[in-house]
Coordinates of C-alpha atoms in Angstrom, one line a residue:
Chain A
M14 CA 20.0 1.6 -6.6
R15 CA 19.7 5.1 -5.1
R16 CA 16.0 4.3 -4.3
V17 CA 17.1 1.2 -2.4
L18 CA 19.6 3.2 -0.4
D19 CA 17.0 5.9 0.4
F20 CA 14.6 3.1 1.4
V21 CA 17.1 1.5 3.8
L22 CA 18.2 4.9 5.2
V23 CA 14.6 6.1 6.0
I24 CA 13.7 2.8 7.6
W25 CA 16.9 2.9 9.7
L26 CA 16.2 6.5 10.7
A27 CA 12.6 5.6 11.7
A28 CA 13.8 2.6 13.7
T29 CA 16.4 4.8 15.4
L30 CA 13.9 7.5 16.3
A31 CA 11.5 4.9 17.7
F32 CA 14.4 3.5 19.8
M33 CA 15.4 6.9 21.1
L34 CA 11.8 7.8 21.9
L35 CA 10.8 4.6 23.5
R36 CA 13.9 3.3 25.1
V37 CA 15.9 6.3 26.1
L38 CA 13.2 8.9 27.1
P39 CA 11.1 6.7 29.4
G40 CA 14.2 5.8 31.3
D41 CA 13.2 3.2 33.7
A42 CA 9.6 2.9 32.5
I43 CA 10.1 -0.7 31.9
S44 CA 11.1 -1.4 35.5
A45 CA 8.2 0.7 36.6
Q46 CA 5.9 -1.3 34.4
L47 CA 7.2 -4.6 35.9
A48 CA 6.9 -3.2 39.4
L49 CA 3.3 -2.4 38.7
S50 CA 2.6 -6.0 37.7
G51 CA 4.0 -7.1 41.1
A52 CA 7.5 -8.3 40.3
S53 CA 10.0 -8.1 43.1
R54 CA 13.3 -6.1 42.9
A55 CA 15.4 -9.2 42.2
E56 CA 12.9 -10.4 39.5
I57 CA 13.0 -7.0 37.9
E58 CA 16.8 -7.0 37.8
A59 CA 16.8 -10.5 36.3
I60 CA 14.3 -9.5 33.6
R61 CA 16.3 -6.3 32.9
D62 CA 19.5 -8.3 32.4
D63 CA 17.6 -10.8 30.3
M64 CA 16.3 -8.1 28.0
G65 CA 19.7 -6.5 27.9
L66 CA 18.4 -3.3 29.5
S67 CA 21.3 -3.0 31.9
A68 CA 23.9 -2.9 29.1
P69 CA 25.2 0.5 28.0
L70 CA 22.8 2.3 25.6
S71 CA 25.2 2.0 22.6
R72 CA 25.3 -1.8 23.0
Q73 CA 21.5 -1.9 23.4
Y74 CA 21.2 0.1 20.3
L75 CA 23.5 -2.2 18.3
S76 CA 21.8 -5.3 19.4
Y77 CA 18.4 -3.7 18.6
I78 CA 19.5 -2.9 15.1
G79 CA 21.2 -6.3 14.7
G80 CA 18.0 -8.0 15.9
L81 CA 15.9 -6.0 13.4
L82 CA 18.1 -7.2 10.6
R83 CA 17.5 -10.8 11.6
G84 CA 13.8 -10.1 12.1
D85 CA 14.0 -10.1 15.9
M86 CA 12.2 -7.3 17.7
G87 CA 12.7 -8.4 21.3
Y88 CA 10.0 -9.5 23.8
S89 CA 6.6 -8.2 24.7
L90 CA 6.4 -6.8 28.2
T91 CA 2.9 -8.0 28.8
S92 CA 2.9 -11.5 27.3
T93 CA 6.6 -12.3 27.4
L94 CA 6.2 -13.7 23.8
P95 CA 8.6 -12.5 21.1
V96 CA 7.2 -9.3 19.6
V97 CA 7.3 -10.9 16.1
E98 CA 4.9 -13.7 17.4
V99 CA 2.6 -11.1 19.0
I100 CA 2.3 -9.1 15.8
A101 CA 2.3 -11.9 13.1
P102 CA -1.2 -13.2 13.6
R103 CA -2.6 -9.7 13.6
L104 CA -0.9 -8.8 10.3
L105 CA -3.2 -10.5 7.9
P106 CA -6.5 -8.9 9.0
T107 CA -5.0 -5.4 8.9
L108 CA -3.4 -6.0 5.5
I109 CA -6.6 -7.2 4.1
L110 CA -8.5 -4.2 5.5
A111 CA -5.9 -1.7 4.4
L112 CA -5.3 -3.0 0.9
T113 CA -9.0 -3.5 0.1
S114 CA -9.9 -0.1 1.4
G115 CA -6.9 1.4 -0.4
V116 CA -8.1 -0.1 -3.7
C117 CA -11.7 0.9 -3.2
A118 CA -10.6 4.5 -2.2
A119 CA -8.4 4.7 -5.3
V120 CA -11.1 3.6 -7.7
G121 CA -13.8 5.6 -6.0
G122 CA -11.6 8.6 -5.6
V123 CA -10.7 8.7 -9.3
L124 CA -14.4 8.2 -10.3
I125 CA -15.7 10.9 -8.0
G126 CA -12.9 13.2 -9.0
A127 CA -13.9 12.8 -12.6
A128 CA -17.5 13.3 -11.7
C129 CA -16.6 16.6 -10.1
L130 CA -15.7 17.9 -13.6
N131 CA -19.4 17.7 -14.6
T132 CA -20.8 21.3 -14.7
G133 CA -24.4 20.3 -13.8
G134 CA -26.0 18.7 -10.7
V135 CA -23.8 15.6 -10.7
G136 CA -20.7 17.6 -10.4
R137 CA -22.2 19.7 -7.6
I138 CA -23.2 16.6 -5.7
A139 CA -19.7 15.0 -6.2
R140 CA -17.9 18.2 -5.0
A141 CA -20.1 18.3 -1.9
V142 CA -19.5 14.7 -1.2
V143 CA -15.7 15.2 -1.4
N144 CA -15.8 18.2 0.9
L145 CA -18.0 16.5 3.4
S146 CA -16.0 13.3 3.5
L147 CA -12.9 15.4 4.2
S148 CA -14.6 16.6 7.4
L149 CA -16.1 13.3 8.6
P150 CA -14.4 11.7 11.6
I151 CA -14.0 8.0 10.8
Y152 CA -15.0 7.0 14.3
W153 CA -18.4 8.7 13.8
T154 CA -19.1 7.3 10.3
G155 CA -18.2 3.9 11.7
T156 CA -20.7 4.2 14.5
L157 CA -23.4 5.6 12.2
A158 CA -22.8 2.7 9.7
I159 CA -23.2 0.2 12.6
I160 CA -26.4 1.9 13.7
V161 CA -27.9 1.9 10.2
F162 CA -26.7 -1.3 8.6
S163 CA -26.3 -3.6 11.6
S164 CA -28.8 -2.3 14.1
W165 CA -31.7 -0.9 12.0
L166 CA -31.5 -2.9 8.8
G167 CA -29.7 -5.9 10.1
W168 CA -27.9 -6.4 6.9
L169 CA -24.3 -6.8 8.1
P170 CA -22.5 -7.8 11.3
S171 CA -21.1 -5.0 13.3
S172 CA -18.0 -6.6 14.6
G173 CA -15.5 -9.4 14.2
T174 CA -12.4 -10.2 12.3
H175 CA -13.0 -13.1 9.9
G176 CA -15.3 -13.5 6.9
A177 CA -16.1 -11.2 3.9
D178 CA -19.3 -10.0 5.4
R179 CA -17.4 -8.6 8.4
L180 CA -15.1 -6.7 6.0
I181 CA -17.7 -4.8 4.1
L182 CA -18.6 -2.1 6.7
P183 CA -15.0 -1.4 7.8
V184 CA -13.8 -1.1 4.2
L185 CA -16.8 1.1 3.3
V186 CA -16.0 3.5 6.2
L187 CA -12.3 3.5 5.8
S188 CA -12.4 4.0 2.0
I189 CA -14.8 6.9 2.2
H190 CA -12.3 8.5 4.6
V191 CA -9.3 8.0 2.3
M192 CA -11.2 8.6 -0.9
A193 CA -11.6 12.4 -0.5
P194 CA -8.0 13.5 -1.0
V195 CA -7.7 11.2 -4.0
A196 CA -10.8 12.7 -5.5
R197 CA -9.6 16.2 -4.9
V198 CA -6.3 15.8 -6.6
T199 CA -7.9 13.9 -9.5
Y200 CA -10.3 16.8 -10.0
A201 CA -7.6 19.4 -9.9
N202 CA -5.5 17.5 -12.3
L203 CA -8.2 16.7 -14.8
R204 CA -9.2 20.3 -14.8
Q205 CA -5.7 21.4 -15.6
I206 CA -5.1 18.8 -18.3
H207 CA -8.5 19.4 -19.8
D208 CA -7.1 22.5 -21.7
A209 CA -3.5 21.2 -22.2
T210 CA -2.1 21.5 -25.7
F211 CA -2.1 17.8 -26.5
V212 CA -5.7 17.5 -25.5
R213 CA -6.6 20.4 -27.8
V214 CA -4.7 18.7 -30.6
A215 CA -6.7 15.5 -30.0
R216 CA -9.9 17.5 -30.1
A217 CA -8.9 19.3 -33.2
K218 CA -8.3 15.9 -34.8
G219 CA -11.9 15.2 -34.2
L220 CA -11.5 12.3 -31.8
P221 CA -14.5 11.4 -29.8
E222 CA -14.5 13.0 -26.3
L223 CA -14.6 9.6 -24.5
L224 CA -11.5 8.4 -26.4
I225 CA -9.7 11.6 -25.5
L226 CA -10.6 11.1 -21.9
R227 CA -9.4 7.6 -21.8
R228 CA -6.3 7.7 -23.9
H229 CA -5.0 11.2 -23.4
I230 CA -6.5 12.9 -20.3
L231 CA -6.6 10.0 -17.8
R232 CA -3.2 8.7 -18.7
A233 CA -1.6 12.0 -18.0
A234 CA -3.7 12.7 -14.9
L235 CA -3.1 9.4 -13.3
G236 CA 0.6 10.0 -12.4
P237 CA 0.0 12.7 -9.7
V238 CA -3.1 10.7 -8.6
I239 CA -1.0 7.6 -7.9
A240 CA 1.5 9.7 -5.9
V241 CA -1.4 11.0 -3.8
I242 CA -2.8 7.5 -3.3
A243 CA 0.6 6.5 -2.0
L244 CA 0.7 9.4 0.3
Q245 CA -2.7 8.3 1.7
T246 CA -1.0 5.3 3.2
G247 CA -0.6 7.3 6.4
F248 CA -4.3 8.1 6.5
L249 CA -5.0 4.5 5.7
L250 CA -2.9 3.2 8.6
S251 CA -4.2 5.8 11.1
G252 CA -7.7 5.0 9.9
A253 CA -7.1 1.3 10.3
V254 CA -6.3 1.8 14.0
I255 CA -9.7 3.6 14.6
T256 CA -11.7 1.3 12.3
E257 CA -10.4 -1.8 14.0
S258 CA -11.3 -0.3 17.3
V259 CA -14.8 0.7 16.1
F260 CA -15.6 -2.7 14.5
A261 CA -13.7 -4.8 17.1
R262 CA -11.3 -6.4 14.5
S263 CA -8.3 -7.9 16.0
G264 CA -5.6 -6.4 13.8
V265 CA -2.3 -4.6 14.2
G266 CA -4.1 -1.3 14.8
Q267 CA -6.0 -2.6 17.8
L268 CA -2.8 -4.3 19.1
L269 CA -1.0 -0.9 18.9
L270 CA -3.9 0.7 20.9
V271 CA -3.8 -2.0 23.6
S272 CA 0.0 -1.9 23.7
T273 CA -0.1 1.9 24.0
L274 CA -2.5 1.7 26.9
D275 CA -0.3 -1.0 28.5
R276 CA 2.9 0.8 27.7
D277 CA 4.3 -2.3 26.1
Y278 CA 7.2 -0.5 24.5
P279 CA 8.8 -3.3 22.5
V280 CA 5.5 -4.1 20.7
V281 CA 4.8 -0.4 20.0
Q282 CA 8.3 0.0 18.6
G283 CA 7.9 -3.1 16.4
I284 CA 4.6 -1.7 14.9
V285 CA 6.2 1.7 14.2
V286 CA 9.1 0.1 12.3
L287 CA 6.6 -2.1 10.4
S288 CA 4.4 0.8 9.4
A289 CA 7.4 2.7 8.2
V290 CA 8.4 -0.3 6.0
F291 CA 4.8 -0.5 4.7
Y292 CA 4.7 3.2 3.9
M293 CA 8.0 3.2 2.1
L294 CA 7.1 0.0 0.1
V295 CA 3.8 1.6 -1.1
N296 CA 5.7 4.7 -2.1
V297 CA 8.4 2.9 -4.1
I298 CA 5.7 0.9 -5.9
A299 CA 3.8 4.1 -6.7
D300 CA 7.0 5.7 -8.0
W301 CA 7.6 2.8 -10.4
S302 CA 4.1 2.7 -11.7
T303 CA 4.1 6.5 -12.3
R304 CA 7.2 6.1 -14.5
L305 CA 5.5 3.3 -16.4
L306 CA 2.4 5.3 -16.9
D307 CA 3.7 8.6 -17.9
P308 CA 6.4 8.6 -20.6
R309 CA 7.2 12.2 -19.9
I310 CA 9.0 11.2 -16.6
V311 CA 12.5 10.0 -17.2
S312 CA 14.5 8.7 -14.4
Chain B
M22 CA -7.4 43.7 1.7
M23 CA -11.0 43.2 2.8
R24 CA -12.6 39.9 2.5
R25 CA -16.3 39.3 2.4
V26 CA -17.6 37.6 5.5
R27 CA -19.2 34.3 4.4
W28 CA -20.8 31.3 6.2
P29 CA -17.6 29.5 7.1
H30 CA -16.4 32.6 9.0
L31 CA -19.7 32.8 10.8
L32 CA -19.9 29.1 11.6
V33 CA -16.4 29.0 13.1
L34 CA -17.2 32.2 15.1
L35 CA -20.4 30.5 16.3
F36 CA -18.4 27.4 17.5
V37 CA -15.9 29.7 19.3
L38 CA -18.7 31.7 21.0
L39 CA -20.6 28.6 22.0
A40 CA -17.4 27.2 23.6
V41 CA -16.5 30.4 25.4
F42 CA -20.1 31.0 26.7
A43 CA -21.0 27.4 27.4
P44 CA -21.6 28.0 31.1
Q45 CA -24.0 30.9 30.3
I46 CA -25.8 29.1 27.4
S47 CA -26.2 25.6 28.6
P48 CA -29.6 24.9 30.1
H49 CA -28.4 22.3 32.6
D50 CA -25.2 21.4 34.4
P51 CA -23.4 18.9 32.2
A52 CA -22.8 16.5 35.1
T53 CA -26.3 16.7 36.7
I54 CA -28.1 13.4 36.6
H55 CA -31.8 13.7 35.6
P56 CA -34.4 10.9 36.3
T57 CA -35.1 10.5 32.5
I58 CA -32.3 8.4 31.1
L59 CA -31.9 8.0 27.4
A60 CA -34.7 10.4 26.7
P61 CA -35.0 11.4 23.0
P62 CA -34.6 15.0 22.0
S63 CA -37.4 17.2 23.3
S64 CA -38.0 20.8 24.4
A65 CA -36.8 20.0 27.9
H66 CA -33.6 18.3 26.6
L67 CA -32.8 19.6 23.2
F68 CA -30.4 16.8 22.3
G69 CA -32.0 14.2 24.6
T70 CA -30.2 12.6 27.6
D71 CA -27.5 10.0 27.9
A72 CA -27.3 6.7 29.8
L73 CA -27.0 8.4 33.1
G74 CA -29.7 10.9 32.4
R75 CA -27.4 13.9 31.8
D76 CA -28.5 16.6 29.4
L77 CA -26.7 15.9 26.1
F78 CA -27.0 19.5 24.8
S79 CA -25.1 20.8 27.8
R80 CA -22.5 18.1 27.5
V81 CA -21.9 18.8 23.9
L82 CA -21.6 22.5 24.7
Y83 CA -19.0 21.9 27.4
G84 CA -17.4 19.2 25.3
G85 CA -16.7 21.9 22.7
R86 CA -14.6 23.7 25.1
Q87 CA -12.4 20.7 25.6
T88 CA -12.2 19.8 21.9
L89 CA -11.5 23.4 20.8
G90 CA -9.0 23.9 23.6
V91 CA -7.1 20.7 22.8
A92 CA -7.1 21.5 19.1
T93 CA -5.9 25.1 19.7
V94 CA -3.0 24.0 21.9
A95 CA -2.1 21.2 19.5
A96 CA -2.1 23.5 16.5
A97 CA 0.2 25.9 18.4
V98 CA 2.5 23.1 19.4
A99 CA 2.7 22.0 15.8
L100 CA 3.0 25.4 14.1
A101 CA 5.7 27.2 16.1
P102 CA 8.5 24.6 15.8
G103 CA 7.3 23.4 12.4
L104 CA 7.5 26.8 11.0
L105 CA 11.0 27.4 12.3
L106 CA 12.3 24.0 11.2
G107 CA 10.6 24.4 7.8
V108 CA 12.4 27.8 7.2
L109 CA 15.7 26.4 8.3
W110 CA 15.2 23.3 6.1
G111 CA 14.4 25.6 3.2
I112 CA 17.5 27.8 3.5
A113 CA 19.9 25.1 4.7
P114 CA 23.2 24.9 2.9
R115 CA 23.2 22.5 0.0
P116 CA 25.3 19.8 1.5
L117 CA 23.0 19.4 4.5
V118 CA 19.8 19.1 2.4
P119 CA 19.9 15.3 1.6
S120 CA 20.3 14.3 5.2
L121 CA 17.6 16.7 6.4
T122 CA 15.3 15.4 3.7
A123 CA 16.0 11.8 4.8
L124 CA 15.3 12.7 8.5
F125 CA 12.0 14.3 7.6
S126 CA 11.1 11.4 5.3
A127 CA 11.6 9.1 8.3
L128 CA 9.4 11.3 10.5
L129 CA 6.7 11.4 7.8
A130 CA 6.9 7.7 7.1
V131 CA 5.1 7.0 10.3
P132 CA 1.5 8.2 10.2
G133 CA 0.5 11.1 12.5
L134 CA -2.0 9.2 14.6
L135 CA 0.6 6.4 15.2
V136 CA 3.2 9.0 16.2
A137 CA 0.7 10.5 18.6
L138 CA -0.1 7.0 20.1
V139 CA 3.6 6.3 20.5
L140 CA 4.1 9.6 22.3
L141 CA 1.1 8.9 24.5
A142 CA 2.7 5.5 25.4
V143 CA 5.6 7.5 26.8
I144 CA 3.9 10.6 28.4
G145 CA 0.8 8.9 29.6
R146 CA -2.9 9.6 29.3
G147 CA -4.8 12.8 29.7
M148 CA -6.3 15.7 27.7
G149 CA -3.1 17.8 28.0
Q150 CA -1.1 14.9 26.9
I151 CA -3.4 14.4 23.9
A152 CA -2.9 18.0 22.9
L153 CA 0.8 17.7 23.2
A154 CA 1.0 14.4 21.3
V155 CA -1.3 15.6 18.5
G156 CA 0.7 18.8 18.1
L157 CA 4.1 17.1 18.2
S158 CA 3.0 14.5 15.7
Q159 CA 2.3 17.2 13.1
I160 CA 5.5 19.2 13.4
A161 CA 7.2 17.3 10.5
M162 CA 4.1 18.0 8.3
V163 CA 4.2 21.7 9.0
A164 CA 7.9 21.8 8.4
Q165 CA 7.5 20.1 5.0
V166 CA 4.8 22.5 3.9
T167 CA 6.7 25.5 5.1
R168 CA 9.9 24.3 3.4
G169 CA 8.0 23.9 0.2
A170 CA 6.8 27.5 0.4
V171 CA 10.3 28.8 1.3
V172 CA 11.8 26.9 -1.7
N173 CA 9.2 28.5 -3.9
V174 CA 10.2 32.1 -3.0
R175 CA 13.9 31.4 -2.3
D176 CA 15.1 32.0 -5.8
A177 CA 12.8 34.9 -6.6
P178 CA 14.4 38.0 -8.1
Y179 CA 13.4 40.2 -5.1
I180 CA 15.5 37.9 -2.8
E181 CA 18.4 38.1 -5.2
S182 CA 18.2 41.9 -5.3
A183 CA 18.0 42.0 -1.5
H184 CA 21.2 39.9 -1.5
A185 CA 22.7 42.3 -4.0
I186 CA 22.1 45.4 -1.8
G187 CA 23.8 43.6 1.0
A188 CA 20.9 42.6 3.3
T189 CA 21.8 40.1 6.0
P190 CA 20.2 36.6 5.9
R191 CA 18.3 37.5 9.0
H192 CA 16.8 40.6 7.4
I193 CA 16.0 38.7 4.2
I194 CA 14.1 36.0 6.1
R195 CA 12.2 38.5 8.2
R196 CA 11.4 41.1 5.5
Y197 CA 11.2 39.1 2.3
V198 CA 10.8 35.4 3.0
L199 CA 8.3 35.3 5.9
P200 CA 5.8 37.8 4.4
N201 CA 5.7 35.9 1.2
I202 CA 5.2 32.4 2.6
W203 CA 2.6 33.8 5.1
P204 CA -0.5 33.0 3.1
V205 CA 0.5 29.4 2.8
V206 CA 1.3 29.2 6.5
V207 CA -2.0 30.8 7.6
A208 CA -3.9 28.4 5.3
Y209 CA -2.0 25.4 6.6
A210 CA -2.6 26.6 10.2
G211 CA -6.3 25.9 9.4
V212 CA -5.5 22.5 8.1
T213 CA -3.5 21.8 11.3
F214 CA -6.4 22.9 13.4
S215 CA -8.8 20.6 11.5
Y216 CA -6.5 17.6 11.9
S217 CA -6.1 18.4 15.6
V218 CA -9.8 18.5 16.1
L219 CA -10.2 15.1 14.3
N220 CA -7.2 13.4 15.9
G221 CA -7.6 14.8 19.3
A222 CA -11.2 13.6 19.5
A223 CA -10.1 10.3 17.9
L224 CA -7.6 9.7 20.7
S225 CA -10.1 10.5 23.5
F226 CA -12.6 8.3 21.7
L227 CA -10.1 5.5 21.8
G228 CA -9.8 6.0 25.6
L229 CA -6.6 7.9 26.0
G230 CA -8.2 11.0 27.6
E231 CA -9.2 11.5 31.2
L232 CA -12.3 10.3 33.0
G233 CA -14.6 13.1 34.0
V234 CA -13.4 15.4 31.2
P235 CA -15.8 14.8 28.4
D236 CA -14.8 16.2 25.0
W237 CA -16.7 15.3 21.9
G238 CA -14.6 12.1 21.4
V239 CA -15.5 10.8 24.9
I240 CA -19.2 11.6 24.4
L241 CA -19.1 9.6 21.1
A242 CA -17.5 6.7 22.9
E243 CA -20.2 6.8 25.6
G244 CA -22.8 6.9 22.8
R245 CA -21.4 3.6 21.4
A246 CA -22.5 1.7 24.4
V247 CA -26.1 2.8 23.9
F248 CA -26.4 3.3 20.2
N249 CA -29.3 0.9 19.9
A250 CA -31.5 2.6 22.5
A251 CA -30.3 6.2 22.0
P252 CA -28.6 6.9 18.7
W253 CA -28.8 10.6 19.4
V254 CA -25.9 10.3 21.9
S255 CA -23.7 9.2 19.0
I256 CA -25.2 11.6 16.4
F257 CA -24.9 15.0 18.0
P258 CA -21.2 15.1 19.1
G259 CA -20.2 13.6 15.7
L260 CA -22.3 16.2 13.9
A261 CA -20.5 18.9 16.0
I262 CA -17.0 17.7 15.0
T263 CA -18.1 17.4 11.3
A264 CA -19.6 20.9 11.2
L265 CA -16.6 22.5 12.8
V266 CA -14.0 20.7 10.6
F267 CA -16.2 21.4 7.5
A268 CA -16.3 25.1 8.3
V269 CA -12.6 25.4 9.0
N270 CA -11.8 23.5 5.8
A271 CA -14.1 25.8 3.8
L272 CA -12.3 28.8 5.4
V273 CA -9.0 27.3 4.3
D274 CA -10.3 26.8 0.7
R275 CA -11.2 30.4 0.5
M276 CA -7.8 31.5 1.6
L277 CA -6.0 29.5 -1.1

């Protein structure tokens, strides 16, 4: 119950901050925007009244929050469609990209993190890969991937939204980017747990090393790793904006970029609220699964 | 305490020197158009030339000034208020803590790059605006890390004894808390700088910078238009970003 309250509180705060930033600070930016598109003074007034922008701020705020509760985010300034209808068709491509990359990054990160433990050449290579991928700008790896796999080898298409083959390169690029922090935390945890008492007990019992790894080490190490994976949601969403731009995928990230350039405030505001909801959802799910996995954590 | 100078120090120093002395080092003017367009790397043009026949090596040198400048400003914008808020959050009276935590959770629930984009929607495009937006978008992160460090030392015995001998809160923060969280703050300053390099160049790559002010992100974006004919235009600025961030990260790792 407390969790649900926290969840609602954080979303409400994020929505309020977005409102303050985008509707209070720019002042008359919306009128300026309309004037740029060639609307007359009377038209601007009519549209402002229509959008409820001439009402006092407190009432605007209440109707904004009330609208959010009903799933109404106002109207886009550039297309005059409801914001919900502008965002909805973009949602699925971004969700597919983000979730697939998230899963790939989690699996890859844990595997590479475990490989880092190796004291020989494999470990050295794994550690170097982790350090390198922390420093790689995603817009560069994306471009290089297109040069190599689309242009030189001709294996995969470089752009587009639909179809599994158009998903491979973006997912590859985005998950390499998100994988590194996961691998780092996995490595640090595994190293710590490697010498924990319960692991030494298991070794003393003469259990085979692989069984110890699977049943004792991994289970205890996965909790913090899941927490880090959940925290990567931010990276994942930021990365999705860039990835969608590099690979010309029409998703929410690209919509956010275009709306930012057009100063389409209601759409930007809607996307901010949605990303906060997504972030909180992932973190709540991560919290639950951590509790399930590690019996030492009691709520 | 003396630390041994290692390659990350030297590499970061090299980047700074190259940026500072770009006008003296660069073999050509970065805007001068040469007749040889899209020439591959050669002795005349170390990194080759771009679609307009401009010397890429000179452009990357000058671009470094932009990228390092933006990242430095952004890091300063993030660190000063972030540090202050983090300390206040760390020593806030108990009843205030839940609401502060909720506020910062809300700020952290929206990813940094998205916050920067939203800020740019309000303040407009430009390199200065990018530096400001990238910096502001990281304040909550810095505050969170600082708060963690403050909480770690807050209940230490030496703070307790300072209380006992009647030191004022102000004195305790200045003489006991700040010096002890300093290593974490300095290391995190490096992380902030890395993020600022990556996010600043990302935003200018996405087209939120200024025309005529090419940082590494803009050169990368120019390279995308000609990646078939001239992959080097994409390769070198990206390599510069990666090397710089790699060196700064290695520096941070050595501090922790």
